[in-house]
Structure formats: C-alpha cells, structure tokens
Amino acid sequence: VQRRRCGAMAHLYQELAPQVLYVDKKSGYNPKKWAEAIKVTRTVYVGNMAFCTREEQVYALFSKCGDIKRVIMGLNRRDKYPCGFCFVEYYTHEQAKEAVNLLNKITFDDRIIRVDLDAGFTEGRQFGRGESGGQWRDDFRE
C-alpha cells in the first residue's frame, strides 16, 4: 500500500518539470537544435507582462530564483516602449529552471505571466515583431 501511495504522488513531481512548449520560430533554430539549447540555457522568456511593468520589478521577483546577469525588456520596435515581454538571463541553468518551476503562471503586476526556458538572447529579439511594432498577437486584438 505504501508503494502505491508513492506512485500516486509521482505525477506531481513530473508536472513540475519544465517542458519545452515555447519555441521561437524565427530564431533560426530547428526544433532539434532549440531542444539542445534548452538543455543548457541560462535564459528564460517571460511573456504576458503588463506594459507598465518596470525592469526593477522584474529584477525583484526573478532574483528570488538566483543571481541575475541581466534583464532585457521587450520593446516596441517603432516607439521603443515596453510591449509585454522580457528575457531574464541567470548565471546558471539551474537558476533558470528554478524560475520556470516557481514563477510560471503566477500573477505579476496584475497579469498571469508565462515563464519558459529560452535558447538564449540574441540582439534584435528584444523588439516586438507585430506590424504595429509590438507583439505579433497584439495585432489581432481589438
């Protein structure tokens, strides 16, 4: 009976393990290369942030999971104002995984944020890709 109980709880641990759901299709990586990069990455992508969220707020929350190397705020490519996403780069892969496990789907600045492992920040990815200069999906909202 004791063994059955442990087996019944095992699914709880598996659900906490980070899963590769987010893939930046314009990164130039094929899915296999992206998956390999995710295994060692120190960067997380944070989506669905409020446009008014400040970099200092991101540091305050995400530093609870480890030392932060840098935060790159997502910007509207035309107007250079925040557009609801950022990248957080840690010093270790373990810290990045901890951020995904602890902070994904929490309410932050009145929004439920999405936190996913990212293959790594490259220059240019901080800009929104939508026609309006913001996020692509914002072009479809009214």
PDB file of C-alpha atoms in Angstrom:
ATOM      1  CA  VAL A   1       0.000   0.000   0.000  1.00  0.00           C
ATOM      2  CA  GLN A   2       2.842   2.385   0.804  1.00  0.00           C
ATOM      3  CA  ARG A   3       4.314   1.844  -2.660  1.00  0.00           C
ATOM      4  CA  ARG A   4       1.017   2.627  -4.359  1.00  0.00           C
ATOM      5  CA  ARG A   5       0.830   5.923  -2.470  1.00  0.00           C
ATOM      6  CA  CYS A   6       4.281   6.968  -3.659  1.00  0.00           C
ATOM      7  CA  GLY A   7       3.370   6.068  -7.213  1.00  0.00           C
ATOM      8  CA  ALA A   8       0.183   8.086  -6.948  1.00  0.00           C
ATOM      9  CA  MET A   9       2.203  11.151  -5.928  1.00  0.00           C
ATOM     10  CA  ALA A  10       4.894  10.739  -8.598  1.00  0.00           C
ATOM     11  CA  HIS A  11       2.810  12.563 -11.190  1.00  0.00           C
ATOM     12  CA  LEU A  12       3.040  15.710  -9.070  1.00  0.00           C
ATOM     13  CA  TYR A  13       6.799  15.807  -9.454  1.00  0.00           C
ATOM     14  CA  GLN A  14       6.637  15.194 -13.192  1.00  0.00           C
ATOM     15  CA  GLU A  15       4.237  18.106 -13.718  1.00  0.00           C
ATOM     16  CA  LEU A  16       6.730  20.469 -12.089  1.00  0.00           C
ATOM     17  CA  ALA A  17       9.495  19.530 -14.502  1.00  0.00           C
ATOM     18  CA  PRO A  18       9.944  22.216 -17.168  1.00  0.00           C
ATOM     19  CA  GLN A  19       8.607  21.209 -20.553  1.00  0.00           C
ATOM     20  CA  VAL A  20       9.691  22.699 -23.853  1.00  0.00           C
ATOM     21  CA  LEU A  21       6.489  24.347 -25.028  1.00  0.00           C
ATOM     22  CA  TYR A  22       7.741  27.744 -26.155  1.00  0.00           C
ATOM     23  CA  VAL A  23       9.798  27.780 -29.356  1.00  0.00           C
ATOM     24  CA  ASP A  24      10.856  30.969 -31.096  1.00  0.00           C
ATOM     25  CA  LYS A  25      10.107  30.036 -34.688  1.00  0.00           C
ATOM     26  CA  LYS A  26      12.099  32.994 -36.022  1.00  0.00           C
ATOM     27  CA  SER A  27      15.240  32.175 -34.043  1.00  0.00           C
ATOM     28  CA  GLY A  28      16.798  30.312 -36.937  1.00  0.00           C
ATOM     29  CA  TYR A  29      16.914  27.122 -34.852  1.00  0.00           C
ATOM     30  CA  ASN A  30      15.185  23.969 -35.974  1.00  0.00           C
ATOM     31  CA  PRO A  31      13.226  22.169 -33.213  1.00  0.00           C
ATOM     32  CA  LYS A  32      16.078  19.743 -32.527  1.00  0.00           C
ATOM     33  CA  LYS A  33      18.684  22.497 -32.182  1.00  0.00           C
ATOM     34  CA  TRP A  34      16.279  24.505 -29.981  1.00  0.00           C
ATOM     35  CA  ALA A  35      15.737  21.482 -27.710  1.00  0.00           C
ATOM     36  CA  GLU A  36      19.518  21.015 -27.370  1.00  0.00           C
ATOM     37  CA  ALA A  37      19.997  24.683 -26.470  1.00  0.00           C
ATOM     38  CA  ILE A  38      17.238  24.457 -23.842  1.00  0.00           C
ATOM     39  CA  LYS A  39      19.203  21.744 -22.003  1.00  0.00           C
ATOM     40  CA  VAL A  40      21.978  24.198 -21.115  1.00  0.00           C
ATOM     41  CA  THR A  41      20.367  27.619 -21.352  1.00  0.00           C
ATOM     42  CA  ARG A  42      20.628  30.240 -18.628  1.00  0.00           C
ATOM     43  CA  THR A  43      17.875  32.413 -20.134  1.00  0.00           C
ATOM     44  CA  VAL A  44      14.120  32.494 -19.583  1.00  0.00           C
ATOM     45  CA  TYR A  45      11.474  34.188 -21.699  1.00  0.00           C
ATOM     46  CA  VAL A  46       8.771  35.993 -19.727  1.00  0.00           C
ATOM     47  CA  GLY A  47       5.539  36.697 -21.598  1.00  0.00           C
ATOM     48  CA  ASN A  48       2.160  38.284 -20.939  1.00  0.00           C
ATOM     49  CA  MET A  49       3.645  41.014 -18.759  1.00  0.00           C
ATOM     50  CA  ALA A  50       1.840  44.298 -18.197  1.00  0.00           C
ATOM     51  CA  PHE A  51       3.172  47.033 -20.461  1.00  0.00           C
ATOM     52  CA  CYS A  52       3.790  49.178 -17.373  1.00  0.00           C
ATOM     53  CA  THR A  53       5.999  46.583 -15.611  1.00  0.00           C
ATOM     54  CA  ARG A  54       9.406  48.085 -14.889  1.00  0.00           C
ATOM     55  CA  GLU A  55      12.769  46.382 -15.127  1.00  0.00           C
ATOM     56  CA  GLU A  56      13.290  46.890 -11.390  1.00  0.00           C
ATOM     57  CA  GLN A  57      10.128  44.874 -10.675  1.00  0.00           C
ATOM     58  CA  VAL A  58      11.410  42.026 -12.876  1.00  0.00           C
ATOM     59  CA  TYR A  59      14.740  42.023 -11.007  1.00  0.00           C
ATOM     60  CA  ALA A  60      12.966  41.994  -7.642  1.00  0.00           C
ATOM     61  CA  LEU A  61      10.807  38.971  -8.498  1.00  0.00           C
ATOM     62  CA  PHE A  62      13.209  36.889 -10.573  1.00  0.00           C
ATOM     63  CA  SER A  63      16.186  37.381  -8.224  1.00  0.00           C
ATOM     64  CA  LYS A  64      14.324  35.131  -5.767  1.00  0.00           C
ATOM     65  CA  CYS A  65      15.396  32.232  -8.022  1.00  0.00           C
ATOM     66  CA  GLY A  66      19.081  33.181  -8.283  1.00  0.00           C
ATOM     67  CA  ASP A  67      21.552  35.857  -9.246  1.00  0.00           C
ATOM     68  CA  ILE A  68      20.551  37.668 -12.418  1.00  0.00           C
ATOM     69  CA  LYS A  69      23.152  38.505 -15.040  1.00  0.00           C
ATOM     70  CA  ARG A  70      20.816  40.822 -16.983  1.00  0.00           C
ATOM     71  CA  VAL A  71      17.222  41.604 -17.887  1.00  0.00           C
ATOM     72  CA  ILE A  72      16.314  42.564 -21.451  1.00  0.00           C
ATOM     73  CA  MET A  73      12.920  44.243 -21.679  1.00  0.00           C
ATOM     74  CA  GLY A  74      10.847  43.645 -24.809  1.00  0.00           C
ATOM     75  CA  LEU A  75      10.307  46.868 -26.730  1.00  0.00           C
ATOM     76  CA  ASN A  76       8.028  48.077 -29.472  1.00  0.00           C
ATOM     77  CA  ARG A  77      10.457  48.294 -32.377  1.00  0.00           C
ATOM     78  CA  ARG A  78       8.976  51.556 -33.640  1.00  0.00           C
ATOM     79  CA  ASP A  79       8.383  53.539 -30.444  1.00  0.00           C
ATOM     80  CA  LYS A  80      10.847  51.770 -28.097  1.00  0.00           C
ATOM     81  CA  TYR A  81       8.327  51.453 -25.248  1.00  0.00           C
ATOM     82  CA  PRO A  82       7.792  48.173 -23.310  1.00  0.00           C
ATOM     83  CA  CYS A  83       5.452  45.733 -25.026  1.00  0.00           C
ATOM     84  CA  GLY A  84       4.790  42.962 -22.511  1.00  0.00           C
ATOM     85  CA  PHE A  85       7.716  40.539 -22.534  1.00  0.00           C
ATOM     86  CA  CYS A  86      11.324  40.253 -21.438  1.00  0.00           C
ATOM     87  CA  PHE A  87      14.283  37.916 -21.209  1.00  0.00           C
ATOM     88  CA  VAL A  88      15.978  37.162 -17.885  1.00  0.00           C
ATOM     89  CA  GLU A  89      19.494  35.760 -18.022  1.00  0.00           C
ATOM     90  CA  TYR A  90      20.846  33.924 -14.980  1.00  0.00           C
ATOM     91  CA  TYR A  91      24.357  32.714 -14.243  1.00  0.00           C
ATOM     92  CA  THR A  92      23.401  29.010 -14.192  1.00  0.00           C
ATOM     93  CA  HIS A  93      20.997  26.679 -15.959  1.00  0.00           C
ATOM     94  CA  GLU A  94      19.673  25.503 -12.598  1.00  0.00           C
ATOM     95  CA  GLN A  95      18.607  29.039 -11.679  1.00  0.00           C
ATOM     96  CA  ALA A  96      16.752  29.387 -14.998  1.00  0.00           C
ATOM     97  CA  LYS A  97      14.940  26.072 -14.403  1.00  0.00           C
ATOM     98  CA  GLU A  98      14.042  27.202 -10.890  1.00  0.00           C
ATOM     99  CA  ALA A  99      12.469  30.374 -12.302  1.00  0.00           C
ATOM    100  CA  VAL A 100      10.327  28.343 -14.701  1.00  0.00           C
ATOM    101  CA  ASN A 101       9.240  25.931 -11.974  1.00  0.00           C
ATOM    102  CA  LEU A 102       8.400  28.604  -9.422  1.00  0.00           C
ATOM    103  CA  LEU A 103       7.237  31.610 -11.440  1.00  0.00           C
ATOM    104  CA  ASN A 104       5.392  30.270 -14.483  1.00  0.00           C
ATOM    105  CA  LYS A 105       1.667  31.112 -14.354  1.00  0.00           C
ATOM    106  CA  ILE A 106       1.885  33.358 -11.287  1.00  0.00           C
ATOM    107  CA  THR A 107       0.176  36.739 -11.091  1.00  0.00           C
ATOM    108  CA  PHE A 108       2.724  39.530 -11.506  1.00  0.00           C
ATOM    109  CA  ASP A 109       1.664  43.159 -11.821  1.00  0.00           C
ATOM    110  CA  ASP A 110      -1.985  42.014 -12.195  1.00  0.00           C
ATOM    111  CA  ARG A 111      -1.174  39.655 -15.105  1.00  0.00           C
ATOM    112  CA  ILE A 112      -0.664  35.881 -15.238  1.00  0.00           C
ATOM    113  CA  ILE A 113       2.808  35.642 -16.704  1.00  0.00           C
ATOM    114  CA  ARG A 114       4.346  32.885 -18.776  1.00  0.00           C
ATOM    115  CA  VAL A 115       7.908  31.843 -17.949  1.00  0.00           C
ATOM    116  CA  ASP A 116       9.689  29.442 -20.297  1.00  0.00           C
ATOM    117  CA  LEU A 117      13.254  28.370 -20.888  1.00  0.00           C
ATOM    118  CA  ASP A 118      14.665  30.180 -23.912  1.00  0.00           C
ATOM    119  CA  ALA A 119      17.525  29.117 -26.173  1.00  0.00           C
ATOM    120  CA  GLY A 120      19.350  32.353 -25.383  1.00  0.00           C
ATOM    121  CA  PHE A 121      19.018  36.017 -26.167  1.00  0.00           C
ATOM    122  CA  THR A 122      20.458  37.412 -29.390  1.00  0.00           C
ATOM    123  CA  GLU A 123      20.419  41.060 -30.405  1.00  0.00           C
ATOM    124  CA  GLY A 124      17.190  42.049 -32.136  1.00  0.00           C
ATOM    125  CA  ARG A 125      14.946  39.659 -30.225  1.00  0.00           C
ATOM    126  CA  GLN A 126      14.063  42.396 -27.750  1.00  0.00           C
ATOM    127  CA  PHE A 127      11.841  44.039 -30.356  1.00  0.00           C
ATOM    128  CA  GLY A 128       8.210  43.139 -30.984  1.00  0.00           C
ATOM    129  CA  ARG A 129       7.511  41.502 -34.335  1.00  0.00           C
ATOM    130  CA  GLY A 130       3.981  42.693 -34.980  1.00  0.00           C
ATOM    131  CA  GLU A 131       3.099  45.086 -37.787  1.00  0.00           C
ATOM    132  CA  SER A 132       2.442  47.756 -35.154  1.00  0.00           C
ATOM    133  CA  GLY A 133       5.957  47.228 -33.756  1.00  0.00           C
ATOM    134  CA  GLY A 134       4.662  45.445 -30.650  1.00  0.00           C
ATOM    135  CA  GLN A 135       3.961  41.783 -30.129  1.00  0.00           C
ATOM    136  CA  TRP A 136       2.605  39.875 -33.093  1.00  0.00           C
ATOM    137  CA  ARG A 137      -0.504  38.674 -31.261  1.00  0.00           C
ATOM    138  CA  ASP A 138      -1.392  42.272 -30.307  1.00  0.00           C
ATOM    139  CA  ASP A 139      -2.125  42.952 -33.989  1.00  0.00           C
ATOM    140  CA  PHE A 140      -5.140  40.627 -33.670  1.00  0.00           C
ATOM    141  CA  ARG A 141      -6.595  42.211 -30.516  1.00  0.00           C
ATOM    142  CA  GLU A 142      -9.202  44.948 -30.546  1.00  0.00           C
TER     143      GLU A 142
END
